[in-house]
PDB file of C-alpha atoms and ligand atoms in Angstrom:
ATOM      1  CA  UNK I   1      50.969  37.229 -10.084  1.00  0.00           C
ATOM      2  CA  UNK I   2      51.969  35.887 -13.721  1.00  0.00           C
ATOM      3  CA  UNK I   3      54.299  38.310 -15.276  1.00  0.00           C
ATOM      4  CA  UNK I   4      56.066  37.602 -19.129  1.00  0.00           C
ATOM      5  CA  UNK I   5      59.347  38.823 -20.695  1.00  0.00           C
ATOM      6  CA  UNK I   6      58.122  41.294 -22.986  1.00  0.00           C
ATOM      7  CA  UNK I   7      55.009  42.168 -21.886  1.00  0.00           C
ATOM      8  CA  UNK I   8      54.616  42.654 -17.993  1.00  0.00           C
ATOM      9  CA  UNK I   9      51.067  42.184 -18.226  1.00  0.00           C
ATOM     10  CA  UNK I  10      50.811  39.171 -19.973  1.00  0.00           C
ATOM     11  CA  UNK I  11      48.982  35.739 -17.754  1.00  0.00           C
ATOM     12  CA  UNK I  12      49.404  32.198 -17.568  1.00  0.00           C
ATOM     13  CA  UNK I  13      47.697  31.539 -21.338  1.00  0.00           C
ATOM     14  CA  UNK I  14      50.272  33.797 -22.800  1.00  0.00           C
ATOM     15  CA  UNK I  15      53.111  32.039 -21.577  1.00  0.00           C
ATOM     16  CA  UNK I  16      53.414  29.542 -24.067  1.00  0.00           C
ATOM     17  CA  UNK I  17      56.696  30.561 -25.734  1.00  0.00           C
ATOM     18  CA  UNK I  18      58.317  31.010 -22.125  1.00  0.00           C
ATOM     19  CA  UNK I  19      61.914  28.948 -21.812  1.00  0.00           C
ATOM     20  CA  UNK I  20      62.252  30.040 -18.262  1.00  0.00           C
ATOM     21  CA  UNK I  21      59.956  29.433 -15.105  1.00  0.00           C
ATOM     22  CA  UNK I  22      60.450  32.030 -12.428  1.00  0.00           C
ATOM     23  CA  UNK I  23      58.241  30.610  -9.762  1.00  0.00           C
ATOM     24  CA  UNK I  24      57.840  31.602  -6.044  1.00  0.00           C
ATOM     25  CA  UNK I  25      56.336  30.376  -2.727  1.00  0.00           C
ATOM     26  CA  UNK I  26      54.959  33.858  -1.869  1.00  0.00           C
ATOM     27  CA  UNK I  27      54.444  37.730  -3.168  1.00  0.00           C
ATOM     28  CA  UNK I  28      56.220  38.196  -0.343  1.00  0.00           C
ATOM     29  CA  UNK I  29      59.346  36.431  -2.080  1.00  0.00           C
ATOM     30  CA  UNK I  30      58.942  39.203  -5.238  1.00  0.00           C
ATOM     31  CA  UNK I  31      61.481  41.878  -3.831  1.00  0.00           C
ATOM     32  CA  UNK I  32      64.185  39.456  -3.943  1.00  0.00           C
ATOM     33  CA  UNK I  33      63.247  37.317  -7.384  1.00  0.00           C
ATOM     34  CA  UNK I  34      62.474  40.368  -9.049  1.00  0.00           C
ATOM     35  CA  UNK I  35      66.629  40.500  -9.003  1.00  0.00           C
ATOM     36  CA  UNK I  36      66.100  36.685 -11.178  1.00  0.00           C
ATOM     37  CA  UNK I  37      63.796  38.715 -13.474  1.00  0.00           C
ATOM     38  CA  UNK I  38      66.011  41.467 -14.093  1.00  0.00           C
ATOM     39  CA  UNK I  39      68.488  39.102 -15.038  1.00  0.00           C
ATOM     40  CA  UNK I  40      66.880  37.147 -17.206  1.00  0.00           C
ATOM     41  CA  UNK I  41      65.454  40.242 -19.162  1.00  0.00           C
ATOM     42  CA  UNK I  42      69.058  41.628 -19.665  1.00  0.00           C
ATOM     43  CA  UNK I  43      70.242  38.537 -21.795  1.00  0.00           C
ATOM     44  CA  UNK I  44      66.453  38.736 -23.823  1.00  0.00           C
ATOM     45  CA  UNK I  45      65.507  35.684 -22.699  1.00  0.00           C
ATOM     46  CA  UNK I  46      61.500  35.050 -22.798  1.00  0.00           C
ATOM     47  CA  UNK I  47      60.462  33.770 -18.985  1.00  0.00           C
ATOM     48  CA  UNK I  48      57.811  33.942 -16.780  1.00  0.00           C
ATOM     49  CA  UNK I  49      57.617  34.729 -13.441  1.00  0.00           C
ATOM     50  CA  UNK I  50      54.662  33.660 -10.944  1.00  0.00           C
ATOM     51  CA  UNK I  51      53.643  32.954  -7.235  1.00  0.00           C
ATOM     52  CA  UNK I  52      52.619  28.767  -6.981  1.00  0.00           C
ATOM     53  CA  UNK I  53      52.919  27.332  -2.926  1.00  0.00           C
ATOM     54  CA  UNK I  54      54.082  23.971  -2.457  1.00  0.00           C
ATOM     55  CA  UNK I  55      51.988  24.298   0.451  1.00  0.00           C
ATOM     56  CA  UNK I  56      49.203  26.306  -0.247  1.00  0.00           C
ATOM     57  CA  UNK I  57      48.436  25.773  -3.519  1.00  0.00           C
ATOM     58  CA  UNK I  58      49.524  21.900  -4.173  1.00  0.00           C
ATOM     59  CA  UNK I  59      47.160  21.261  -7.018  1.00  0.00           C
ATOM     60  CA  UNK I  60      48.588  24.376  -8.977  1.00  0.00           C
ATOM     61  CA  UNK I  61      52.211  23.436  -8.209  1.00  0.00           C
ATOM     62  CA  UNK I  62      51.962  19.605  -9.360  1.00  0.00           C
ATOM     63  CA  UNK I  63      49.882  20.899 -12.572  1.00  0.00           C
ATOM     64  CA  UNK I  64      52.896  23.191 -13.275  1.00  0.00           C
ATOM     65  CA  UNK I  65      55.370  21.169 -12.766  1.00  0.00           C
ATOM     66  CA  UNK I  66      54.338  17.893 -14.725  1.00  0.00           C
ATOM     67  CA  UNK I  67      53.100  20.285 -17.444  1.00  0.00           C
ATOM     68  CA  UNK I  68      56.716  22.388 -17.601  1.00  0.00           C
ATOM     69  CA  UNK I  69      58.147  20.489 -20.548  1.00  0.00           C
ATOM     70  CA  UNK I  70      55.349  20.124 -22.475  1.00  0.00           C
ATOM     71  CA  UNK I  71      54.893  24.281 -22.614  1.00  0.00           C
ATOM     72  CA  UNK I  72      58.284  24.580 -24.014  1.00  0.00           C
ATOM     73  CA  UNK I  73      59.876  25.726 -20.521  1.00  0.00           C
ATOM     74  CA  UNK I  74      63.837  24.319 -20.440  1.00  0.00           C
ATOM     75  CA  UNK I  75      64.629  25.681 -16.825  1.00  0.00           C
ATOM     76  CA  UNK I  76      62.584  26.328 -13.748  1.00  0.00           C
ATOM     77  CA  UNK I  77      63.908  28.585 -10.642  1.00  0.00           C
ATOM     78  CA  UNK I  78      62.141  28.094  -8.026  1.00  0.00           C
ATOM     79  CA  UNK I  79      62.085  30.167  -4.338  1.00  0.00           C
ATOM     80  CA  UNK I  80      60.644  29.762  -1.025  1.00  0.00           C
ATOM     81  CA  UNK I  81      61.293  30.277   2.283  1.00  0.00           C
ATOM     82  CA  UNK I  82      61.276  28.329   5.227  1.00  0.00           C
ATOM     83  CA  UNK I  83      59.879  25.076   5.069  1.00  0.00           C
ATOM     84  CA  UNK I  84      61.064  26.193   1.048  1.00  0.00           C
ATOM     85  CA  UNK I  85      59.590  22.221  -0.287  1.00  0.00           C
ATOM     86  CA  UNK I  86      58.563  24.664  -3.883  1.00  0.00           C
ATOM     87  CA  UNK I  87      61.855  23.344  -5.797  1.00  0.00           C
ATOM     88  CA  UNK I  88      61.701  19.686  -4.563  1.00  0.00           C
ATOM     89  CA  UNK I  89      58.187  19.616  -5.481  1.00  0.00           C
ATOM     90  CA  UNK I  90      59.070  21.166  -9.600  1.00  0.00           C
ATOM     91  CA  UNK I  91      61.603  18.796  -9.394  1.00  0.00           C
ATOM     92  CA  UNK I  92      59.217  15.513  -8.135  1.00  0.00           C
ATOM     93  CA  UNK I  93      56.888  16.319 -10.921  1.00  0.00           C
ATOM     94  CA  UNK I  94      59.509  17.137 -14.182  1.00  0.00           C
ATOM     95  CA  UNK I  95      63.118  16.231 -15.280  1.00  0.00           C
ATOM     96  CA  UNK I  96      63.640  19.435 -16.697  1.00  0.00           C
ATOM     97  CA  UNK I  97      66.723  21.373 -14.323  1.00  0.00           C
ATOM     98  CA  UNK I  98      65.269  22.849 -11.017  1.00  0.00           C
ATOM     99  CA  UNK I  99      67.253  25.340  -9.757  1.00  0.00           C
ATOM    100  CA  UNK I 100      66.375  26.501  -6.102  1.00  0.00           C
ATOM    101  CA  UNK I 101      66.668  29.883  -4.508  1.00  0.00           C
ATOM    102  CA  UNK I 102      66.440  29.631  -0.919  1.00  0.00           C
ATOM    103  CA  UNK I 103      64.710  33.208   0.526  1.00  0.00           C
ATOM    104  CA  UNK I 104      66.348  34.730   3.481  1.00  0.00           C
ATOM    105  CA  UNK I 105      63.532  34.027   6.624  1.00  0.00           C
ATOM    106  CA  UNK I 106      62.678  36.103   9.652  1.00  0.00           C
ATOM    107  CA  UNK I 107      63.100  33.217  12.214  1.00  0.00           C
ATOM    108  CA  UNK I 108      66.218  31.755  10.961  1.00  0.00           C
ATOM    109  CA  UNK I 109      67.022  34.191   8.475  1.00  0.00           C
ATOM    110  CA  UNK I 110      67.311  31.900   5.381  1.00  0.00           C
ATOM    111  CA  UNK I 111      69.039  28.701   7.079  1.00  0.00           C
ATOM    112  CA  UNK I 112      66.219  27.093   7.147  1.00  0.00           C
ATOM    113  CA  UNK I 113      65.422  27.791   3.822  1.00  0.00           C
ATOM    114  CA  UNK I 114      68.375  26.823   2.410  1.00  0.00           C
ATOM    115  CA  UNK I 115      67.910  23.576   4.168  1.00  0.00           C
ATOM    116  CA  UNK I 116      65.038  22.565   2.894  1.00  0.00           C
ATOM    117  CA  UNK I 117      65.923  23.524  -0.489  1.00  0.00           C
ATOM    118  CA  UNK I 118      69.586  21.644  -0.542  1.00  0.00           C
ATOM    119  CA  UNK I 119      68.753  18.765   1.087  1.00  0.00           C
ATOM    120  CA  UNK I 120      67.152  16.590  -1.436  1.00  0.00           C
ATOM    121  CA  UNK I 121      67.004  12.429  -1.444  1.00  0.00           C
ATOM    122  CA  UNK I 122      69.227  10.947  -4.044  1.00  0.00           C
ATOM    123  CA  UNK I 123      67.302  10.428  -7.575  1.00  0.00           C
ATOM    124  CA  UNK I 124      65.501  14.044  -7.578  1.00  0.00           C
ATOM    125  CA  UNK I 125      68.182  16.789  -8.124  1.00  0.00           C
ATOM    126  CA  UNK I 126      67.846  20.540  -7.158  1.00  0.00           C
ATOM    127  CA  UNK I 127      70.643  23.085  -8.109  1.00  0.00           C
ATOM    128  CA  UNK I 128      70.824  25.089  -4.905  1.00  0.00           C
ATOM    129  CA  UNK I 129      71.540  28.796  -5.144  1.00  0.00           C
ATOM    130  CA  UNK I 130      73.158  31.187  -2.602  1.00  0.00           C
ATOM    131  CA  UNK I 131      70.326  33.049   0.067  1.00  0.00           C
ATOM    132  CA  UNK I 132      68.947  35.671  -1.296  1.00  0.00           C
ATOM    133  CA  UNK I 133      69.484  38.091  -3.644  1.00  0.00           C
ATOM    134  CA  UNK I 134      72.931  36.701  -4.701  1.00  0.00           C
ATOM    135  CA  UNK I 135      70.877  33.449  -5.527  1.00  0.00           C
ATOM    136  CA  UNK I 136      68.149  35.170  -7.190  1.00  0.00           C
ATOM    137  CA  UNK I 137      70.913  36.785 -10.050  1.00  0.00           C
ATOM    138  CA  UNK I 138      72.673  33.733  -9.804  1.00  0.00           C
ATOM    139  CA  UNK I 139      69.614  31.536 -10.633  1.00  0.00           C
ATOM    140  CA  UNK I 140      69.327  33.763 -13.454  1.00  0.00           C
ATOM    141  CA  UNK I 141      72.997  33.223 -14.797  1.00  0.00           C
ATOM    142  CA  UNK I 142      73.033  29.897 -14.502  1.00  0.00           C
ATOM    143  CA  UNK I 143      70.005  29.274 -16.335  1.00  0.00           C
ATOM    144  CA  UNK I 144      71.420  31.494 -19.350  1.00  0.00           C
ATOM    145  CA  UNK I 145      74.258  29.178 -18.631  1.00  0.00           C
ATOM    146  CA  UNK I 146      72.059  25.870 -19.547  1.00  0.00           C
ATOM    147  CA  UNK I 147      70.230  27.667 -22.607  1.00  0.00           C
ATOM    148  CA  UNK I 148      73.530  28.720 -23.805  1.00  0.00           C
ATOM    149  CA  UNK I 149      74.440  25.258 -24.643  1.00  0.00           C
ATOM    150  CA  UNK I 150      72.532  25.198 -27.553  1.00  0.00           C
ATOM    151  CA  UNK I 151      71.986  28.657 -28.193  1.00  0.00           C
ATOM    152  CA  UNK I 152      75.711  30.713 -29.047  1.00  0.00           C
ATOM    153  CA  UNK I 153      74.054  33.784 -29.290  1.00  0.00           C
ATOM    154  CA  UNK I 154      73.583  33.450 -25.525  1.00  0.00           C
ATOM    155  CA  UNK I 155      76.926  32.389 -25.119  1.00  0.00           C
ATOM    156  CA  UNK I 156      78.371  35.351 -26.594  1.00  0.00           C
ATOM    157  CA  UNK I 157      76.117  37.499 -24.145  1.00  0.00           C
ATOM    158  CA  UNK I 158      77.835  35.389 -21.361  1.00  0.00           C
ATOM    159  CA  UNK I 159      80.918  35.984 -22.271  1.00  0.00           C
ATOM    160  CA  UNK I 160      80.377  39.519 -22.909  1.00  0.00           C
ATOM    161  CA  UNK I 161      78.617  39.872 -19.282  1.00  0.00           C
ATOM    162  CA  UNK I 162      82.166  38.177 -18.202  1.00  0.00           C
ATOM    163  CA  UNK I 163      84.317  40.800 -19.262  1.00  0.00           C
ATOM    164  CA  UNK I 164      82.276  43.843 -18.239  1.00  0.00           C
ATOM    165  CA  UNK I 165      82.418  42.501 -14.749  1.00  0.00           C
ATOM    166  CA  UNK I 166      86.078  41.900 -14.996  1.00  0.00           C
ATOM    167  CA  UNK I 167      86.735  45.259 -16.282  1.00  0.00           C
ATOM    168  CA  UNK I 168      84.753  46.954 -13.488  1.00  0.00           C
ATOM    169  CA  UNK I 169      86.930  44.955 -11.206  1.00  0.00           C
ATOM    170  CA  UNK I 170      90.010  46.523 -12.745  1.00  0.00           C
ATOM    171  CA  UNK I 171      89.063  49.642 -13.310  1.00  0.00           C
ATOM    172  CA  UNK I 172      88.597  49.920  -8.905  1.00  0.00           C
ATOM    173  CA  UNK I 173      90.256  52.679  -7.333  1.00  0.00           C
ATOM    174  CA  UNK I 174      89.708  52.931  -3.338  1.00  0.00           C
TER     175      UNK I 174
HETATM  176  C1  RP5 Q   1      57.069  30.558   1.788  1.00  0.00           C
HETATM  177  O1  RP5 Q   1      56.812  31.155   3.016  1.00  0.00           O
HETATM  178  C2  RP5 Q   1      57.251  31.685   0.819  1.00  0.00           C
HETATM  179  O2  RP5 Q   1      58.112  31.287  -0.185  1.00  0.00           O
HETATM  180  C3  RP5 Q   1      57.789  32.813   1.657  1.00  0.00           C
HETATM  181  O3  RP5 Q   1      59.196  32.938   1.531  1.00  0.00           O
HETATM  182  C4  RP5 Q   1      57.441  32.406   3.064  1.00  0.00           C
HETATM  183  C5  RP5 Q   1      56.531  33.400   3.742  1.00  0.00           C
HETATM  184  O4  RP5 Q   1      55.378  33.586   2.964  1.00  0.00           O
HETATM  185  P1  RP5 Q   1      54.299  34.690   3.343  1.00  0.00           P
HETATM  186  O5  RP5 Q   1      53.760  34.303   4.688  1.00  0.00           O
HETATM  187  O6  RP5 Q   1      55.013  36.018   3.357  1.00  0.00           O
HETATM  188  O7  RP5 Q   1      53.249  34.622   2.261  1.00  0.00           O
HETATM  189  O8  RP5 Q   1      56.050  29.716   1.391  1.00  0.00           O
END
């Protein structure tokens, strides 16, 4: 799967003008990062989203990650479950930021993922999300969150995004 901002359709060699990476062990992992995607296309901001193993695809997932910053990319989020080695691997083969979304497993129902994804050696940082869906939107925030550094149109949007959650929150009636 290689899926654009803009145009759903759109591979790999259209991908060029992408700033975010949504990248995932498995299909299987789609259902949840789809909630990344989402995200991402509320604040307009041009990603990709596409299925590279650590594991079963090694040649593809070095060649993307050392290959990242040269495309333009400024963030990759990266999910897998289990044995989840996806965002250490990004993260081995680019400085740009890594963040990790650890997907909730059947055998240990995400503990293990979360594990494997947290639990980097010193010198080869990964921003670890929540389990799940939870980390799937917050991947997405957070890497608004780093493009809105340079970009105050995406600030704004942040802000904005702020307050309508806030308001929703005090607008609650049980
Ligand atoms: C990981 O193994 C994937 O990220 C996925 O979460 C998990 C299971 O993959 P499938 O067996 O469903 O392809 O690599």
């Amino acid at each position: 799967m290689a899926k654009k901002h803009g145009d759903k359709n759109k591979g790999q060699n259209n991908a060029e003008s992408s700033l975010v990476a949504v990248i995932m062990g498995s299909q299987s992992d789609w259902d949840t990062m789809r909630h990344a995607d989402e995200t991402l296309e509320k604040f307009g901001v041009a990603h990709e989203c596409r299925v590279i193993s650590a594991h079963r695809s090694p040649s593809l997932a070095a060649e993307f990650g050392s290959t990242a910053e040269a495309r333009g990319l400024e963030v990759i989020i990266a999910a897998a479950g289990g044995a989840a080695h996806l965002a250490g691997v990004m993260a081995a083969h680019t400085t740009l930021p890594v963040l990790g979304v650890p997907m909730r497993s059947e055998s240990l129902n995400g503990l293990d993922s979360l594990l494997a994804t947290v639990q980097m050696p010193g010198g080869i940082p990964v921003g670890t999300l929540a389990i799940g869906k939870p980390g799937a939107v917050n991947a997405a925030l957070f890497a608004v969150a780093i493009l809105a550094n340079s970009r105050p149109e995406l600030r704004k949007k942040l802000h904005e995004f702020r307050e309508v959650q806030e308001a929703k929150i005090r607008a609650t009636k049980l």
